[in-house]
mmCIF file of C-alpha atoms in Angstrom:
data_model
loop_
_atom_site.group_PDB
_atom_site.id
_atom_site.type_symbol
_atom_site.label_atom_id
_atom_site.label_comp_id
_atom_site.label_asym_id
_atom_site.label_seq_id
_atom_site.Cartn_x
_atom_site.Cartn_y
_atom_site.Cartn_z
ATOM 1 C CA MET A 15 204.985 54.564 5.736
ATOM 2 C CA GLU A 16 202.230 56.917 6.294
ATOM 3 C CA ASN A 17 202.991 60.329 8.045
ATOM 4 C CA SER A 18 202.257 60.117 11.348
ATOM 5 C CA THR A 19 200.977 63.226 12.080
ATOM 6 C CA TYR A 20 198.734 62.868 9.164
ATOM 7 C CA VAL A 21 197.338 59.760 10.690
ATOM 8 C CA GLN A 22 196.539 61.675 13.636
ATOM 9 C CA VAL A 23 194.557 63.954 12.364
ATOM 10 C CA ARG A 24 192.696 61.797 9.980
ATOM 11 C CA ARG A 25 191.710 59.894 12.749
ATOM 12 C CA ARG A 26 190.665 62.865 15.045
ATOM 13 C CA THR A 27 188.363 63.870 11.890
ATOM 14 C CA ILE A 28 186.457 60.345 11.736
ATOM 15 C CA VAL A 29 185.893 60.578 15.405
ATOM 16 C CA ALA A 30 184.659 63.851 15.339
ATOM 17 C CA ALA A 31 182.294 63.454 12.376
ATOM 18 C CA VAL A 32 180.845 60.237 13.816
ATOM 19 C CA LEU A 33 179.855 62.102 17.120
ATOM 20 C CA ALA A 34 178.379 65.072 15.200
ATOM 21 C CA GLY A 35 176.303 62.685 12.867
ATOM 22 C CA VAL A 36 177.979 64.082 9.723
ATOM 23 C CA ALA A 37 177.649 61.534 6.724
ATOM 24 C CA LEU A 38 181.114 59.924 5.675
ATOM 25 C CA PRO A 39 182.027 58.655 2.613
ATOM 26 C CA PHE A 40 180.605 55.036 1.665
ATOM 27 C CA GLY A 41 184.272 53.441 2.582
ATOM 28 C CA LEU A 42 183.784 54.903 6.256
ATOM 29 C CA THR A 43 180.189 54.046 7.288
ATOM 30 C CA ALA A 44 179.274 52.115 10.332
ATOM 31 C CA CYS A 45 178.924 48.412 10.200
ATOM 32 C CA GLN A 46 175.372 47.635 11.179
ATOM 33 C CA SER A 47 172.558 47.634 8.036
ATOM 34 C CA ASP A 48 169.005 48.366 8.259
ATOM 35 C CA ALA A 49 168.267 45.026 7.906
ATOM 36 C CA ASP A 50 169.939 44.125 11.140
ATOM 37 C CA SER A 51 167.147 46.181 12.851
ATOM 38 C CA GLY A 52 164.330 43.474 12.320
ATOM 39 C CA ALA A 53 161.345 43.739 14.358
ATOM 40 C CA ALA A 54 162.976 46.743 16.519
ATOM 41 C CA GLY A 55 161.978 48.888 13.565
ATOM 42 C CA LYS A 56 164.056 51.634 11.713
ATOM 43 C CA PRO A 57 166.308 53.694 14.067
ATOM 44 C CA SER A 58 164.583 56.885 15.067
ATOM 45 C CA ALA A 59 166.820 60.112 14.543
ATOM 46 C CA SER A 60 168.450 59.527 17.794
ATOM 47 C CA GLY A 61 169.353 56.073 17.155
ATOM 48 C CA THR A 62 166.804 54.526 19.217
ATOM 49 C CA PRO A 63 164.734 51.776 17.498
ATOM 50 C CA SER A 64 161.035 52.834 17.047
ATOM 51 C CA ALA A 65 157.990 50.662 17.989
ATOM 52 C CA PRO A 66 156.262 48.715 15.142
ATOM 53 C CA PRO A 67 152.494 49.491 14.197
ATOM 54 C CA ALA A 68 149.826 48.047 16.220
ATOM 55 C CA THR A 69 147.578 45.537 14.332
ATOM 56 C CA ILE A 70 143.837 45.207 14.663
ATOM 57 C CA THR A 71 141.835 42.213 13.997
ATOM 58 C CA VAL A 72 138.021 42.187 13.630
ATOM 59 C CA THR A 73 135.941 38.737 14.138
ATOM 60 C CA PRO A 74 133.969 37.408 12.694
ATOM 61 C CA ALA A 75 135.341 38.185 9.112
ATOM 62 C CA ASP A 76 132.825 39.031 6.848
ATOM 63 C CA LEU A 77 133.262 36.919 3.364
ATOM 64 C CA THR A 78 129.725 35.900 2.601
ATOM 65 C CA GLY A 79 127.349 37.989 4.306
ATOM 66 C CA ASP A 80 125.899 35.240 6.637
ATOM 67 C CA VAL A 81 127.130 36.150 10.071
ATOM 68 C CA ARG A 82 124.826 35.003 12.695
ATOM 69 C CA PRO A 83 123.035 37.369 14.671
ATOM 70 C CA ASP A 84 124.060 35.778 17.674
ATOM 71 C CA ALA A 85 127.560 35.891 17.225
ATOM 72 C CA PRO A 86 129.523 37.993 19.291
ATOM 73 C CA VAL A 87 131.824 40.957 17.370
ATOM 74 C CA THR A 88 135.552 40.996 18.752
ATOM 75 C CA VAL A 89 138.342 43.681 17.872
ATOM 76 C CA THR A 90 141.657 42.977 19.078
ATOM 77 C CA ALA A 91 144.533 44.848 19.241
ATOM 78 C CA ALA A 92 148.131 43.536 18.976
ATOM 79 C CA GLY A 93 151.207 45.456 19.727
ATOM 80 C CA GLY A 94 149.403 48.505 21.133
ATOM 81 C CA LYS A 95 145.779 49.166 22.902
ATOM 82 C CA LEU A 96 142.677 50.385 21.509
ATOM 83 C CA THR A 97 141.827 53.911 21.779
ATOM 84 C CA ASP A 98 138.527 53.714 19.672
ATOM 85 C CA VAL A 99 135.884 51.121 18.347
ATOM 86 C CA THR A 100 132.427 51.747 17.053
ATOM 87 C CA VAL A 101 130.275 49.338 15.500
ATOM 88 C CA THR A 102 127.293 50.829 13.832
ATOM 89 C CA ALA A 103 124.475 49.748 11.742
ATOM 90 C CA ALA A 104 123.405 50.949 8.069
ATOM 91 C CA ASP A 105 120.640 53.273 9.746
ATOM 92 C CA GLY A 106 123.048 54.695 12.292
ATOM 93 C CA THR A 107 122.062 52.544 15.256
ATOM 94 C CA PRO A 108 125.425 51.762 17.335
ATOM 95 C CA LEU A 109 126.234 48.298 18.769
ATOM 96 C CA ALA A 110 126.901 48.594 22.428
ATOM 97 C CA GLY A 111 130.240 47.005 23.759
ATOM 98 C CA ALA A 112 133.490 47.694 25.878
ATOM 99 C CA VAL A 113 136.803 47.527 25.909
ATOM 100 C CA ASP A 114 138.510 45.090 28.196
ATOM 101 C CA ALA A 115 140.918 46.015 31.526
ATOM 102 C CA ALA A 116 143.774 45.657 29.212
ATOM 103 C CA GLY A 117 142.407 47.849 26.665
ATOM 104 C CA THR A 118 143.281 45.234 23.931
ATOM 105 C CA THR A 119 140.059 43.452 23.250
ATOM 106 C CA TRP A 120 136.611 44.960 22.530
ATOM 107 C CA THR A 121 133.503 42.727 22.649
ATOM 108 C CA SER A 122 129.911 43.566 21.956
ATOM 109 C CA SER A 123 127.524 43.060 24.615
ATOM 110 C CA ALA A 124 124.231 43.453 22.326
ATOM 111 C CA ALA A 125 122.687 40.919 19.615
ATOM 112 C CA LEU A 126 123.395 41.806 16.131
ATOM 113 C CA ALA A 127 120.361 42.432 14.081
ATOM 114 C CA PRO A 128 119.419 39.987 11.360
ATOM 115 C CA ALA A 129 119.652 41.222 7.550
ATOM 116 C CA THR A 130 121.819 44.382 8.784
ATOM 117 C CA ALA A 131 125.230 45.674 7.516
ATOM 118 C CA TYR A 132 127.614 46.976 10.127
ATOM 119 C CA ALA A 133 130.378 49.210 9.885
ATOM 120 C CA VAL A 134 133.648 48.554 12.294
ATOM 121 C CA HIS A 135 135.896 51.423 13.000
ATOM 122 C CA ALA A 136 138.726 50.895 15.270
ATOM 123 C CA VAL A 137 141.570 52.608 16.221
ATOM 124 C CA ALA A 138 144.914 51.750 17.971
ATOM 125 C CA THR A 139 148.143 53.132 19.698
ATOM 126 C CA ASN A 140 151.159 51.486 20.085
ATOM 127 C CA THR A 141 153.722 52.193 22.657
ATOM 128 C CA ALA A 142 155.314 55.028 20.631
ATOM 129 C CA GLY A 143 152.192 56.806 20.392
ATOM 130 C CA SER A 144 151.575 55.781 16.690
ATOM 131 C CA ALA A 145 148.032 55.492 15.794
ATOM 132 C CA ALA A 146 146.490 52.526 13.317
ATOM 133 C CA THR A 147 143.359 52.759 11.631
ATOM 134 C CA ARG A 148 141.135 49.504 10.763
ATOM 135 C CA ASP A 149 137.838 50.000 8.822
ATOM 136 C CA SER A 150 135.571 46.806 7.930
ATOM 137 C CA THR A 151 132.406 45.693 7.358
ATOM 138 C CA LEU A 152 130.022 42.441 8.366
ATOM 139 C CA THR A 153 126.643 41.755 7.129
ATOM 140 C CA THR A 154 124.240 39.475 8.901
ATOM 141 C CA LEU A 155 122.603 36.707 7.412
ATOM 142 C CA THR A 156 118.659 37.130 6.138
ATOM 143 C CA PRO A 157 116.187 34.445 7.787
ATOM 144 C CA THR A 158 114.689 32.035 5.455
ATOM 145 C CA GLU A 159 112.326 31.037 8.531
ATOM 146 C CA THR A 160 111.184 33.056 11.307
ATOM 147 C CA ALA A 161 108.548 32.677 14.276
ATOM 148 C CA PHE A 162 106.548 35.881 14.801
ATOM 149 C CA PRO A 163 105.122 36.076 18.178
ATOM 150 C CA ALA A 164 101.573 37.343 18.523
ATOM 151 C CA VAL A 165 101.019 38.820 21.854
ATOM 152 C CA ALA A 166 97.873 39.538 23.916
ATOM 153 C CA PRO A 167 96.999 42.172 25.071
ATOM 154 C CA LEU A 168 97.201 44.242 21.901
ATOM 155 C CA ALA A 169 99.191 47.186 22.218
ATOM 156 C CA GLY A 170 97.638 50.370 23.499
ATOM 157 C CA SER A 171 94.889 48.545 25.392
ATOM 158 C CA GLU A 172 93.355 48.627 28.991
ATOM 159 C CA VAL A 173 92.764 45.594 30.708
ATOM 160 C CA GLY A 174 91.855 44.011 33.990
ATOM 161 C CA VAL A 175 94.208 43.059 36.880
ATOM 162 C CA GLY A 176 93.907 39.403 35.945
ATOM 163 C CA MET A 177 95.179 39.238 32.373
ATOM 164 C CA PRO A 178 97.767 37.062 31.660
ATOM 165 C CA VAL A 179 100.720 38.094 28.961
ATOM 166 C CA ILE A 180 100.227 35.603 26.146
ATOM 167 C CA VAL A 181 102.602 35.143 23.462
ATOM 168 C CA THR A 182 101.762 32.619 20.673
ATOM 169 C CA PHE A 183 104.540 31.576 18.029
ATOM 170 C CA ASP A 184 103.336 30.922 14.129
ATOM 171 C CA ALA A 185 106.107 28.175 14.582
ATOM 172 C CA PRO A 186 107.238 25.907 17.087
ATOM 173 C CA VAL A 187 110.219 26.501 19.723
ATOM 174 C CA ALA A 188 112.378 23.970 20.151
ATOM 175 C CA LYS A 189 112.371 22.717 23.893
ATOM 176 C CA ASP A 190 116.140 23.051 24.246
ATOM 177 C CA LYS A 191 115.574 26.922 22.932
ATOM 178 C CA ARG A 192 112.838 27.823 25.654
ATOM 179 C CA SER A 193 115.229 29.092 28.263
ATOM 180 C CA VAL A 194 117.181 31.433 25.832
ATOM 181 C CA VAL A 195 113.891 32.800 24.505
ATOM 182 C CA GLU A 196 112.712 33.506 28.004
ATOM 183 C CA GLN A 197 115.985 35.240 28.779
ATOM 184 C CA ASN A 198 115.041 37.644 25.834
ATOM 185 C CA MET A 199 111.511 38.282 26.852
ATOM 186 C CA THR A 200 110.938 41.006 29.732
ATOM 187 C CA VAL A 201 107.815 42.163 31.286
ATOM 188 C CA THR A 202 108.124 45.706 33.166
ATOM 189 C CA GLY A 203 105.628 47.240 35.213
ATOM 190 C CA SER A 204 105.443 51.213 35.755
ATOM 191 C CA PRO A 205 105.642 52.807 38.576
ATOM 192 C CA ASN A 206 106.557 49.869 40.258
ATOM 193 C CA PRO A 207 108.402 47.089 39.339
ATOM 194 C CA VAL A 208 106.429 43.574 39.578
ATOM 195 C CA ALA A 209 107.931 40.116 40.078
ATOM 196 C CA GLY A 210 106.554 37.224 37.778
ATOM 197 C CA SER A 211 106.944 34.264 35.512
ATOM 198 C CA TRP A 212 106.513 32.897 32.427
ATOM 199 C CA ASN A 213 104.980 29.509 31.857
ATOM 200 C CA TRP A 214 105.066 27.256 28.508
ATOM 201 C CA ARG A 215 101.749 25.913 27.729
ATOM 202 C CA SER A 216 102.714 24.113 24.474
ATOM 203 C CA ASP A 217 105.748 24.330 21.852
ATOM 204 C CA THR A 218 104.235 27.465 20.516
ATOM 205 C CA LYS A 219 102.585 29.513 23.367
ATOM 206 C CA VAL A 220 104.161 30.702 26.611
ATOM 207 C CA GLU A 221 102.381 32.843 29.213
ATOM 208 C CA PHE A 222 103.495 35.342 31.859
ATOM 209 C CA ARG A 223 101.725 36.226 35.180
ATOM 210 C CA PRO A 224 102.451 38.542 37.884
ATOM 211 C CA GLU A 225 103.075 36.800 41.609
ATOM 212 C CA GLN A 226 99.890 38.662 42.678
ATOM 213 C CA TYR A 227 97.302 40.599 40.457
ATOM 214 C CA TRP A 228 98.801 43.688 38.491
ATOM 215 C CA PRO A 229 98.736 46.881 40.315
ATOM 216 C CA ALA A 230 95.722 48.873 39.568
ATOM 217 C CA HIS A 231 95.930 51.972 37.431
ATOM 218 C CA SER A 232 99.567 50.794 36.130
ATOM 219 C CA THR A 233 101.693 50.368 32.774
ATOM 220 C CA VAL A 234 103.053 47.345 31.778
ATOM 221 C CA HIS A 235 105.964 46.953 28.921
ATOM 222 C CA VAL A 236 106.561 43.543 27.055
ATOM 223 C CA GLY A 237 109.913 43.358 25.463
ATOM 224 C CA LEU A 238 110.440 40.500 23.086
ATOM 225 C CA ALA A 239 114.335 40.890 22.085
ATOM 226 C CA LEU A 240 114.336 37.703 19.766
ATOM 227 C CA GLY A 241 115.145 38.785 16.301
ATOM 228 C CA ALA A 242 118.859 37.419 17.033
ATOM 229 C CA ILE A 243 117.722 34.186 18.983
ATOM 230 C CA GLU A 244 117.592 30.849 16.717
ATOM 231 C CA VAL A 245 114.294 29.591 18.116
ATOM 232 C CA ALA A 246 114.598 26.322 16.355
ATOM 233 C CA PRO A 247 117.042 24.820 13.802
ATOM 234 C CA GLY A 248 117.183 27.447 10.844
ATOM 235 C CA VAL A 249 114.095 29.257 12.513
ATOM 236 C CA TRP A 250 114.779 32.475 14.060
ATOM 237 C CA GLY A 251 112.790 35.053 16.156
ATOM 238 C CA LYS A 252 111.339 38.265 15.529
ATOM 239 C CA SER A 253 111.439 41.242 17.934
ATOM 240 C CA ARG A 254 108.868 43.134 19.200
ATOM 241 C CA ASP A 255 107.673 45.904 21.990
ATOM 242 C CA ILE A 256 104.369 46.058 23.515
ATOM 243 C CA ASP A 257 102.962 48.631 25.928
ATOM 244 C CA PHE A 258 99.244 48.210 27.472
ATOM 245 C CA THR A 259 97.525 49.672 30.994
ATOM 246 C CA ILE A 260 96.111 48.160 33.676
ATOM 247 C CA GLY A 261 92.807 49.628 34.445
ATOM 248 C CA SER A 262 90.772 49.464 37.981
ATOM 249 C CA ALA A 263 90.785 46.462 39.943
ATOM 250 C CA MET A 264 87.234 44.636 39.018
ATOM 251 C CA LEU A 265 87.375 41.602 41.347
ATOM 252 C CA SER A 266 84.038 39.761 41.123
ATOM 253 C CA THR A 267 82.597 36.812 43.123
ATOM 254 C CA VAL A 268 80.036 34.378 42.489
ATOM 255 C CA ASP A 269 78.262 32.375 44.869
ATOM 256 C CA ILE A 270 77.093 29.401 43.290
ATOM 257 C CA GLY A 271 75.235 27.912 46.517
ATOM 258 C CA ALA A 272 73.680 31.766 47.121
ATOM 259 C CA HIS A 273 72.881 32.480 43.644
ATOM 260 C CA THR A 274 74.654 35.830 43.760
ATOM 261 C CA LEU A 275 77.208 37.718 42.046
ATOM 262 C CA THR A 276 78.943 40.728 44.099
ATOM 263 C CA VAL A 277 81.320 43.381 42.049
ATOM 264 C CA THR A 278 84.088 45.286 43.662
ATOM 265 C CA ARG A 279 85.661 48.019 41.771
ATOM 266 C CA ASP A 280 89.202 49.348 43.472
ATOM 267 C CA GLY A 281 88.268 47.227 46.855
ATOM 268 C CA GLU A 282 84.728 49.118 46.836
ATOM 269 C CA VAL A 283 81.495 46.884 46.704
ATOM 270 C CA LEU A 284 79.406 48.094 43.775
ATOM 271 C CA LYS A 285 76.550 45.773 43.012
ATOM 272 C CA THR A 286 75.281 42.246 44.547
ATOM 273 C CA ILE A 287 73.261 40.837 41.340
ATOM 274 C CA PRO A 288 70.965 37.715 41.588
ATOM 275 C CA VAL A 289 71.927 35.167 39.305
ATOM 276 C CA THR A 290 71.151 31.484 37.773
ATOM 277 C CA LEU A 291 74.162 29.196 37.200
ATOM 278 C CA GLY A 292 74.374 25.614 36.192
ATOM 279 C CA GLN A 293 71.925 23.104 36.928
ATOM 280 C CA SER A 294 73.027 19.609 38.601
ATOM 281 C CA GLY A 295 71.836 16.220 37.351
ATOM 282 C CA SER A 296 72.671 15.153 33.393
ATOM 283 C CA GLY A 297 75.957 13.445 34.915
ATOM 284 C CA GLY A 298 77.353 17.127 36.032
ATOM 285 C CA GLN A 299 77.798 18.042 32.521
ATOM 286 C CA PHE A 300 76.060 21.729 33.411
ATOM 287 C CA VAL A 301 77.458 22.392 36.797
ATOM 288 C CA THR A 302 79.249 25.648 37.047
ATOM 289 C CA ARG A 303 83.006 25.213 37.491
ATOM 290 C CA SER A 304 84.510 26.631 40.568
ATOM 291 C CA GLY A 305 87.673 28.371 40.361
ATOM 292 C CA THR A 306 89.164 32.008 39.734
ATOM 293 C CA LYS A 307 88.207 32.741 35.772
ATOM 294 C CA VAL A 308 89.314 36.164 33.684
ATOM 295 C CA ILE A 309 87.005 37.797 31.375
ATOM 296 C CA MET A 310 88.341 36.576 27.940
ATOM 297 C CA SER A 311 85.968 39.010 25.801
ATOM 298 C CA LEU A 312 82.851 41.029 25.550
ATOM 299 C CA GLU A 313 80.394 40.636 23.110
ATOM 300 C CA LYS A 314 77.243 42.863 22.786
ATOM 301 C CA SER A 315 75.485 40.164 20.972
ATOM 302 C CA ARG A 316 76.133 36.570 20.567
ATOM 303 C CA GLU A 317 74.478 33.518 19.168
ATOM 304 C CA MET A 318 74.547 30.486 21.235
ATOM 305 C CA ASN A 319 73.803 27.192 19.850
ATOM 306 C CA SER A 320 73.344 24.041 21.988
ATOM 307 C CA GLU A 321 74.960 21.774 19.412
ATOM 308 C CA THR A 322 78.300 23.265 20.265
ATOM 309 C CA THR A 323 78.039 21.328 23.786
ATOM 310 C CA GLY A 324 76.569 17.931 22.278
ATOM 311 C CA ILE A 325 73.075 18.675 22.667
ATOM 312 C CA GLY A 326 71.395 18.257 19.110
ATOM 313 C CA GLN A 327 68.098 19.662 17.866
ATOM 314 C CA ASP A 328 66.023 16.303 18.475
ATOM 315 C CA ASP A 329 67.111 16.712 22.337
ATOM 316 C CA PRO A 330 64.415 18.280 24.303
ATOM 317 C CA ARG A 331 66.766 20.400 25.715
ATOM 318 C CA TYR A 332 68.114 21.968 22.474
ATOM 319 C CA TYR A 333 68.431 25.772 22.063
ATOM 320 C CA ASN A 334 69.606 28.386 19.780
ATOM 321 C CA LEU A 335 69.718 31.913 21.368
ATOM 322 C CA ASP A 336 70.644 35.426 20.367
ATOM 323 C CA VAL A 337 72.083 36.388 23.870
ATOM 324 C CA LYS A 338 72.963 39.601 24.826
ATOM 325 C CA TYR A 339 75.780 41.490 26.582
ATOM 326 C CA ALA A 340 78.135 38.048 26.556
ATOM 327 C CA MET A 341 81.216 37.706 28.664
ATOM 328 C CA ARG A 342 83.128 35.089 27.946
ATOM 329 C CA LEU A 343 84.965 32.965 30.942
ATOM 330 C CA THR A 344 86.159 30.090 29.522
ATOM 331 C CA ASN A 345 87.093 28.272 26.151
ATOM 332 C CA SER A 346 84.505 25.547 27.036
ATOM 333 C CA GLY A 347 81.540 27.788 27.120
ATOM 334 C CA GLU A 348 81.065 29.484 30.179
ATOM 335 C CA PHE A 349 79.935 33.159 30.081
ATOM 336 C CA LEU A 350 78.153 35.911 31.893
ATOM 337 C CA HIS A 351 75.246 37.186 29.912
ATOM 338 C CA ALA A 352 71.499 38.596 29.898
ATOM 339 C CA ALA A 353 69.154 35.563 30.483
ATOM 340 C CA PRO A 354 65.713 37.300 30.397
ATOM 341 C CA TRP A 355 63.874 33.952 30.238
ATOM 342 C CA SER A 356 65.360 32.574 33.573
ATOM 343 C CA VAL A 357 64.389 36.069 35.645
ATOM 344 C CA ALA A 358 62.071 33.891 37.807
ATOM 345 C CA SER A 359 65.081 31.591 39.227
ATOM 346 C CA GLN A 360 67.577 34.272 39.314
ATOM 347 C CA GLY A 361 68.647 34.553 43.107
ATOM 348 C CA ARG A 362 66.740 31.551 43.785
ATOM 349 C CA ALA A 363 67.768 28.359 41.608
ATOM 350 C CA ASN A 364 70.476 27.297 39.163
ATOM 351 C CA VAL A 365 68.728 26.305 36.044
ATOM 352 C CA SER A 366 71.248 27.260 33.285
ATOM 353 C CA HIS A 367 73.717 24.861 31.074
ATOM 354 C CA GLY A 368 76.923 26.428 33.047
ATOM 355 C CA CYS A 369 76.729 30.206 32.398
ATOM 356 C CA THR A 370 75.695 32.857 34.871
ATOM 357 C CA GLY A 371 72.699 34.590 33.719
ATOM 358 C CA MET A 372 70.952 37.696 35.138
ATOM 359 C CA SER A 373 68.621 40.080 33.865
ATOM 360 C CA THR A 374 69.127 42.187 30.724
ATOM 361 C CA GLU A 375 69.345 45.323 32.758
ATOM 362 C CA ASN A 376 72.203 43.602 35.333
ATOM 363 C CA ALA A 377 73.751 42.036 32.234
ATOM 364 C CA GLN A 378 74.045 45.706 30.522
ATOM 365 C CA TRP A 379 75.621 47.244 33.688
ATOM 366 C CA MET A 380 78.131 44.506 34.046
ATOM 367 C CA PHE A 381 78.736 44.726 30.405
ATOM 368 C CA GLN A 382 79.261 48.369 30.439
ATOM 369 C CA ASN A 383 81.630 48.113 33.824
ATOM 370 C CA SER A 384 83.818 45.371 33.001
ATOM 371 C CA LYS A 385 86.754 44.868 30.401
ATOM 372 C CA VAL A 386 89.106 41.839 29.386
ATOM 373 C CA GLY A 387 91.205 40.949 32.215
ATOM 374 C CA ASP A 388 88.695 41.421 35.136
ATOM 375 C CA VAL A 389 88.570 38.702 37.530
ATOM 376 C CA VAL A 390 85.469 36.650 38.394
ATOM 377 C CA THR A 391 86.033 34.031 41.221
ATOM 378 C CA TYR A 392 83.336 31.113 41.624
ATOM 379 C CA THR A 393 82.921 29.161 44.876
ATOM 380 C CA GLY A 394 80.500 26.502 45.798
ATOM 381 C CA SER A 395 80.617 23.951 43.295
ATOM 382 C CA ASP A 396 82.778 20.555 43.380
ATOM 383 C CA ARG A 397 83.552 20.748 39.342
ATOM 384 C CA GLY A 398 87.106 22.567 39.300
ATOM 385 C CA ILE A 399 88.157 24.701 36.524
ATOM 386 C CA GLU A 400 90.680 22.704 33.863
ATOM 387 C CA PRO A 401 94.023 23.784 33.185
ATOM 388 C CA GLY A 402 94.246 26.025 30.111
ATOM 389 C CA ASN A 403 90.277 26.399 29.962
ATOM 390 C CA GLY A 404 90.455 30.171 29.379
ATOM 391 C CA PHE A 405 92.854 32.618 30.704
ATOM 392 C CA ASN A 406 93.360 30.415 33.687
ATOM 393 C CA VAL A 407 96.331 31.295 35.268
ATOM 394 C CA TRP A 408 95.214 32.086 39.041
ATOM 395 C CA ASN A 409 94.356 28.514 40.054
ATOM 396 C CA GLU A 410 97.819 27.452 40.850
ATOM 397 C CA THR A 411 100.064 28.834 43.539
ATOM 398 C CA TYR A 412 103.035 31.261 42.629
ATOM 399 C CA ASP A 413 105.439 28.239 43.169
ATOM 400 C CA GLN A 414 103.503 25.800 40.966
ATOM 401 C CA TRP A 415 103.095 28.406 38.015
ATOM 402 C CA ARG A 416 106.690 29.011 38.308
ATOM 403 C CA GLN A 417 107.616 25.281 37.535
ATOM 404 C CA GLY A 418 106.215 25.662 33.879
ATOM 405 C CA SER A 419 109.567 28.143 33.198
ATOM 406 C CA ALA A 420 112.331 26.803 31.163
ATOM 407 C CA LEU A 421 114.678 28.697 33.384
ATOM 408 C CA THR A 422 112.984 27.313 36.657
ATOM 409 C CA ALA A 423 113.264 23.831 35.441
#
């Protein structure tokens, strides 16, 4: 039998050693093993299991470098909260995004650029305050087909208050893509905002006009954020930024019956010019169209050949003239221009083939005081201007115009 005194001393020693945290010989260790702690983590020095590290997942996972530019980037933390997320393009441009209210998911708020590599850096902290880091990369696809948007007016140009913004794509835009294309095309006026709408003229052309004429002496910014937009299956857009200015408000009125052209600038009448307009007869072929027209181009000299209107050389009405100071108003061939051969009729009778003719002196003055985008409104004939015949955006009410928007439809 073991000595009772020795047993009591030995038990007190074991208890004291455990309470003091002293390591005991192998035969006297505690029963629980490290394997039993499982997901709770290793015991801390105080005996409390530590929290497992946070894990970070980045989506999309880049395996082949074909990430779609319109794919959102998400960074998600499990077992902790995100404390830092940066997604940066190779040129150092950061990708905008934000973490949700729970602090566990970051989502990009801007589109990716095509054919671009991005570096993702994320840090998440678990409940014990330990940080975990994740670094990864992703690369967006390189489009094999693109639709380039040509824009009028040109960057840096000065135009009149009636000039529309015209975007012409060199590849068709699918009908079901028009709304997302519009959402990524912005037109901003300065110093004051301008309300306006796009109108699809075809599958390659879309035009913007403000509700009313542009404010004179202002600036306009056109932003086309289309690089991440698939405008048709397998066809991606191109991004562009265009800035132009609006000059003085040149608003002219032509009274076809009175044979006069009245020119105003910023509300002040500058000049009233005697003119001749389209003659009657010939089935109304030469009657000048009524409606609001916009100057499309200015040419100091232009050849005008009646064969372009169907009048051949064997017709007594045939002409082929070198015309001075020509200002185009329609696609169909209406111009303001010098017509020295008809001075006797100017202010008295309409004898032209549809153009607005005036003396060389008056045409030169008009030419020197006009710019692309200036407005010329014609009244007095029963022949209206056809849709799409020139920069013809002011012959509909604004509500009618808006019906051509994919967003309104």
